[in-house]
mmCIF file of C-alpha atoms in Angstrom:
data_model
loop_
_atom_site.group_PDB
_atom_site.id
_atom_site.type_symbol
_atom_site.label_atom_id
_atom_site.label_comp_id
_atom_site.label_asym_id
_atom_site.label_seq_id
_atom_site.Cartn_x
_atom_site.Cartn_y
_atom_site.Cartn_z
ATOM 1 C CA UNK A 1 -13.154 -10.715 -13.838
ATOM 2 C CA UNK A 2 -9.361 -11.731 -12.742
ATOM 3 C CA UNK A 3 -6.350 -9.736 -12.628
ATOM 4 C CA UNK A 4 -3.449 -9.668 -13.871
ATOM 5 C CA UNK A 5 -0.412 -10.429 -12.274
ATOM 6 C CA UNK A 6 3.137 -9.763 -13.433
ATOM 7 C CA UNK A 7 6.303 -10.871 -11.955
ATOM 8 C CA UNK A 8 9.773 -9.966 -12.310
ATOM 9 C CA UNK A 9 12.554 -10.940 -10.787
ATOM 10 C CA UNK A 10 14.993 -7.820 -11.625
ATOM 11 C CA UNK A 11 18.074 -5.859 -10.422
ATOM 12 C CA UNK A 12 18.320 -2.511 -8.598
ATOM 13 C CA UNK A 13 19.477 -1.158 -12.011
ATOM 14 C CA UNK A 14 16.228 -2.106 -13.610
ATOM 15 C CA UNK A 15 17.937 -5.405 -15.387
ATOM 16 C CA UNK A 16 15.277 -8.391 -15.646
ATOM 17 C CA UNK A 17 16.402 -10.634 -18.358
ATOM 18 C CA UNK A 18 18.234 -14.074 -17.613
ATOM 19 C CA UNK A 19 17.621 -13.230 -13.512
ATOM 20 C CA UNK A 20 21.015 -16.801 -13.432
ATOM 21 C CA UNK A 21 22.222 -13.791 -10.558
ATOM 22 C CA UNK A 22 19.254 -14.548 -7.786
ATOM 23 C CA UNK A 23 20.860 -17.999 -7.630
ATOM 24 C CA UNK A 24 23.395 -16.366 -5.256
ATOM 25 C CA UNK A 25 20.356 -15.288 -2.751
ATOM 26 C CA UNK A 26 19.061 -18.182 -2.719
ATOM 27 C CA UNK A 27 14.699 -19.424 -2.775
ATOM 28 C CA UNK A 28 14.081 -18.634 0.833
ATOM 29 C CA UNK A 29 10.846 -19.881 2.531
ATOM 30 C CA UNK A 30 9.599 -16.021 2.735
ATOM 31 C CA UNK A 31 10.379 -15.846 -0.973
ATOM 32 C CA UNK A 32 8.252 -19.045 -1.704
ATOM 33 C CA UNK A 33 5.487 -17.955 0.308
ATOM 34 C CA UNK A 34 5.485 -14.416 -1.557
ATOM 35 C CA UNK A 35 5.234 -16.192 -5.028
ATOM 36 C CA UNK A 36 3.111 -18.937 -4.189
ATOM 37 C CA UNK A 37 0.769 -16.093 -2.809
ATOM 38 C CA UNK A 38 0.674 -15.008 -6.869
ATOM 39 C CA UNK A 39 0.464 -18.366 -8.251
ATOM 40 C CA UNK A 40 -2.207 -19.554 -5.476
ATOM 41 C CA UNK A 41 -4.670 -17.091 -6.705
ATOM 42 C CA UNK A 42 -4.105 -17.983 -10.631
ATOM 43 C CA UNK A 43 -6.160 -20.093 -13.041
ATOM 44 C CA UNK A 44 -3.976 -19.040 -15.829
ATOM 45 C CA UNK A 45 -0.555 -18.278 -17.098
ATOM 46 C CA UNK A 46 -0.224 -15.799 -19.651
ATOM 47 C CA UNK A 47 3.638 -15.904 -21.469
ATOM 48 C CA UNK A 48 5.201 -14.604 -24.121
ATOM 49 C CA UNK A 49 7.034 -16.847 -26.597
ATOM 50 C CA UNK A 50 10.404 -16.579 -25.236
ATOM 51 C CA UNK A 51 9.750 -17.244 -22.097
ATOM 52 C CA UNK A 52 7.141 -19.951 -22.886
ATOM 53 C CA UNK A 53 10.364 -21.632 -24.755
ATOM 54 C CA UNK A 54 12.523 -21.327 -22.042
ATOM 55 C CA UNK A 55 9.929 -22.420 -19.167
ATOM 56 C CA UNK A 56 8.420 -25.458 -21.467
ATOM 57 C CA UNK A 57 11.489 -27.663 -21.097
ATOM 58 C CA UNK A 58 12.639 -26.541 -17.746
ATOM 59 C CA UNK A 59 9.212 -27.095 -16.422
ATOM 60 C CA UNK A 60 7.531 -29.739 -18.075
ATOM 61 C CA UNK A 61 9.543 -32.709 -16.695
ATOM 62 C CA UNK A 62 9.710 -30.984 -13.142
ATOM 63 C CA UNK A 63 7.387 -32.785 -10.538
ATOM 64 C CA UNK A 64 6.251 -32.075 -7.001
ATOM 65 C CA UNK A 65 9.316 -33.522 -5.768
ATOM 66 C CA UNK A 66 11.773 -31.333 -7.803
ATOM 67 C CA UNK A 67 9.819 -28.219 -7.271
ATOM 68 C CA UNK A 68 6.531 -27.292 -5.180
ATOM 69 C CA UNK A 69 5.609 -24.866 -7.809
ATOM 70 C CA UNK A 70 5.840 -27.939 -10.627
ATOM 71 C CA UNK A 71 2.249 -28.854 -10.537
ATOM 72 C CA UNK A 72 0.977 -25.319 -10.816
ATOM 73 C CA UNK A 73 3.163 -24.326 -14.217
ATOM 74 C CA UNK A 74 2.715 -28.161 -15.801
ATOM 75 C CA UNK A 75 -1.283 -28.513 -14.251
ATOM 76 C CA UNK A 76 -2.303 -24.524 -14.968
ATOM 77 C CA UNK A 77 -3.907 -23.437 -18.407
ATOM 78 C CA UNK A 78 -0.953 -21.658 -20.336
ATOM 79 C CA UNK A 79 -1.844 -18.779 -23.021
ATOM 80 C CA UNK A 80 1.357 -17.838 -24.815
ATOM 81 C CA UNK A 81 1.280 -14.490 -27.079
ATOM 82 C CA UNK A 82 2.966 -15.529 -30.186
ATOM 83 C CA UNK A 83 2.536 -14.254 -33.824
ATOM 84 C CA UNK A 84 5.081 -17.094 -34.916
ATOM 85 C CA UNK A 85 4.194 -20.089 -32.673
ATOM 86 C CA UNK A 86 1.613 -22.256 -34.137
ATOM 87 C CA UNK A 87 1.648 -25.274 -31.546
ATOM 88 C CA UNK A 88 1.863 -24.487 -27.852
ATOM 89 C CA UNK A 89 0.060 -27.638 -27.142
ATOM 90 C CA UNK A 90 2.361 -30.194 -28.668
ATOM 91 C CA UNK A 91 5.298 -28.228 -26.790
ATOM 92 C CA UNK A 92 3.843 -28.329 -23.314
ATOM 93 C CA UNK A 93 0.445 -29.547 -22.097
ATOM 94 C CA UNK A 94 -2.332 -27.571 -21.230
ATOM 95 C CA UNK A 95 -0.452 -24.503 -23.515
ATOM 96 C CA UNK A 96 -2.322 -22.386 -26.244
ATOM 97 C CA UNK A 97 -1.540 -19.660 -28.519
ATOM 98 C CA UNK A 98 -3.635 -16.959 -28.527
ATOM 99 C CA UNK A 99 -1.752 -15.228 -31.589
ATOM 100 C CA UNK A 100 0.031 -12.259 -31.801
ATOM 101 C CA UNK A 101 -0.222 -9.390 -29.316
ATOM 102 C CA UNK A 102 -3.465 -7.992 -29.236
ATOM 103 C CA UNK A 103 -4.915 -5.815 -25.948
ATOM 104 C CA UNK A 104 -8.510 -6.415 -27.141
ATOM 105 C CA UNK A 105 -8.073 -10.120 -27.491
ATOM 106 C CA UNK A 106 -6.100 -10.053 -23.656
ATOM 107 C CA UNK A 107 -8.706 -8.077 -22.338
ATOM 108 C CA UNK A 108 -11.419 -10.699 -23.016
ATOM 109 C CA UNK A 109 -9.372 -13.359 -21.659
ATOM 110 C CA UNK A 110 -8.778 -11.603 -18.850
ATOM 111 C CA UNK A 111 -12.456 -11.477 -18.784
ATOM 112 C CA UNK A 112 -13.154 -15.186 -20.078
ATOM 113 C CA UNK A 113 -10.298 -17.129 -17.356
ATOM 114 C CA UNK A 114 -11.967 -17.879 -13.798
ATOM 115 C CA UNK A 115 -9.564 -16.336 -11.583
ATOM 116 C CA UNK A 116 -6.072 -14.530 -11.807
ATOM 117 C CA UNK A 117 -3.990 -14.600 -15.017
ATOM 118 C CA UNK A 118 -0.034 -15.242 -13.543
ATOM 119 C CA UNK A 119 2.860 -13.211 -15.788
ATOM 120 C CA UNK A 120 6.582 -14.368 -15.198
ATOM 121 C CA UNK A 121 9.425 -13.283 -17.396
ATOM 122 C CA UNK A 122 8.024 -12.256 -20.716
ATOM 123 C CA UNK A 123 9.024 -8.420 -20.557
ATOM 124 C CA UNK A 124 8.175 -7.285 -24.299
ATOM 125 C CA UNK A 125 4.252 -8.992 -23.418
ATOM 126 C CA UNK A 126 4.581 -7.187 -20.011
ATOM 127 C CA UNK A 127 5.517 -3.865 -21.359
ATOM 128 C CA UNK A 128 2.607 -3.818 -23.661
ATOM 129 C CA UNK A 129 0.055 -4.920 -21.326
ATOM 130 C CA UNK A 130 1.422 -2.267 -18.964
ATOM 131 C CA UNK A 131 1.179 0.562 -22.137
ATOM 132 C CA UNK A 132 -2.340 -1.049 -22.791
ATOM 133 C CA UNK A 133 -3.723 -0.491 -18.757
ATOM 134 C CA UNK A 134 -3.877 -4.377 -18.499
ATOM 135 C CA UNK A 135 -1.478 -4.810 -15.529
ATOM 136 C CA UNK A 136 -3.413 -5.172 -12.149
ATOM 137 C CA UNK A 137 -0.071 -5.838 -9.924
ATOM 138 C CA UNK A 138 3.618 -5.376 -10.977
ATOM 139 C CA UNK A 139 5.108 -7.691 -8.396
ATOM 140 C CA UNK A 140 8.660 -6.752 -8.415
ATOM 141 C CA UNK A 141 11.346 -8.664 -6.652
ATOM 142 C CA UNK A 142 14.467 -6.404 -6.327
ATOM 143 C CA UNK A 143 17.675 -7.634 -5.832
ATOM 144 C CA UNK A 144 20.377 -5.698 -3.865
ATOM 145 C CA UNK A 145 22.387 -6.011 -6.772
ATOM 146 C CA UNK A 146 23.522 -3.460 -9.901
ATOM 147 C CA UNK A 147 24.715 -5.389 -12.926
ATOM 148 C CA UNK A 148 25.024 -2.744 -15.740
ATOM 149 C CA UNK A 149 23.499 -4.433 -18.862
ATOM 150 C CA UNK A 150 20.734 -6.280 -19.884
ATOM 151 C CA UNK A 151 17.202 -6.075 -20.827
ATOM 152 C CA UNK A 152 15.544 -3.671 -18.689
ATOM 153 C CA UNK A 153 12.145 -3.654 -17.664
ATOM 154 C CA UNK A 154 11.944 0.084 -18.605
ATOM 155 C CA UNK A 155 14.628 0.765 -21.142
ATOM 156 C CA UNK A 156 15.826 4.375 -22.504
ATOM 157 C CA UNK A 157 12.954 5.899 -24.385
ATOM 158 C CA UNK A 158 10.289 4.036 -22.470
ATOM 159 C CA UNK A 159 6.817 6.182 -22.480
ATOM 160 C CA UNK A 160 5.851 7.521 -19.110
ATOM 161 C CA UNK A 161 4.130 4.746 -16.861
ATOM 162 C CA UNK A 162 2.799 6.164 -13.734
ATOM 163 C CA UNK A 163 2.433 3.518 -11.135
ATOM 164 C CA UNK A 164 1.104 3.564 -7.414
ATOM 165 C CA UNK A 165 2.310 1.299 -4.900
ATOM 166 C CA UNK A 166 0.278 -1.060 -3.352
ATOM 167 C CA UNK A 167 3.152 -2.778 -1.171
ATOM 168 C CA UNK A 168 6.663 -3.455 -0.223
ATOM 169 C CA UNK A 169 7.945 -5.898 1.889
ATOM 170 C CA UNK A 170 11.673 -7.084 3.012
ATOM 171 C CA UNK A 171 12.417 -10.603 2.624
ATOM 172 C CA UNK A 172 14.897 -12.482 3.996
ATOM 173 C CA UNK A 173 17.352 -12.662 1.219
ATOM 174 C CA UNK A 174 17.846 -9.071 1.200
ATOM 175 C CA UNK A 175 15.513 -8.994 -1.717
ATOM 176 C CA UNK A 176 12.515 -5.900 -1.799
ATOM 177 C CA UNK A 177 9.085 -7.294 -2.807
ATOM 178 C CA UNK A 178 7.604 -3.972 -4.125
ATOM 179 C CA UNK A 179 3.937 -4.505 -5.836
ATOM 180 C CA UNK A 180 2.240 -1.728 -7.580
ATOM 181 C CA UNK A 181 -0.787 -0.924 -9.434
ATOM 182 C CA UNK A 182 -2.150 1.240 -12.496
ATOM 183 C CA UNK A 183 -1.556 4.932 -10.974
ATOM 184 C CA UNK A 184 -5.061 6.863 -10.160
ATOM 185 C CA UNK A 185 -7.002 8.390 -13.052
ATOM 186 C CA UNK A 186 -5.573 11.914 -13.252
ATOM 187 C CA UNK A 187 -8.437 15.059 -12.022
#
């Protein structure tokens, strides 16, 4: 059985949607490597609708040349969580939609996929697979930067989610790599 693997890109202040600020830290080697680490181990990408939409056309024309990580999101098996999409497939290749959000039906793919399934982005899927238990590693990529608003991660009112840290590493950018796991079972 595979993991799962979530990524975020967010702020000190918790902030994680539209990440246009890492653009001023640049996409050092050190930061490849980390990623690439994620996506190396992945036979699957799991995504939300919204970030599906947004990756499908930024990705889908990409090649080798543009990117090194174009022939992993255009090659890879995509599952997107949508109760409203009906064609993945016709959108972006290799892309299905699993239906709405449902942690039995995740579970068994996590279960059914050879390998790790690869999260980016898609915070409303990621904050129900982390209520649900279904998050292996919460690969967090800190930026030394506060912004104020946005779409948090963990917004106001968020239940309790006890984590344990697995490991933290400074990259060159300034950025903090921190990568926890589901918190030990209590007693």
């Amino acid at each position: 059985m595979g993991a799962i693997k979530v990524h975020e890109f967010t702020t000190v202040d918790g902030v994680v949607d539209a990440p246009m600020w890492t653009v001023d830290y640049g996409f050092p080697d050190d930061l490849a490597a980390s990623i690439g680490a994620l996506t190396g181990s992945s036979s699957g990408i799991l995504l939300g609708r919204n970030t599906f939409e947004m990756f499908a056309p930024a990705w889908s024309t990409r090649t080798v040349e543009d990117d090194e990580g174009a022939p992993f999101f255009n090659e890879t098996r995509k599952y997107v969580v949508s109760s409203t999409l009906s064609d993945a497939e016709g959108v972006w290749s290799n892309s299905t939609v699993v239906g709405g959000y449902d942690a039995g039906r995740l579970r068994a793919l996590k279960q059914e996929v050879d390998g790790d399934l690869y999260v980016s982005g898609s915070v409303t899927l990621v904050r129900a697979l982390l209520a649900d238990g279904l998050v292996d590693e919460l690969h967090l990529y800190v930026y030394p930067l506060a912004v104020g608003t946005g779409i948090r991660m963990f917004p106001d009112g968020a239940p309790r989610t006890p984590l344990s840290l697995l490991g933290a590493e400074s990259l060159s950018n300034g950025v903090a790599h921190l990568t926890y796991g589901p918190a030990p079972a209590a007693g």
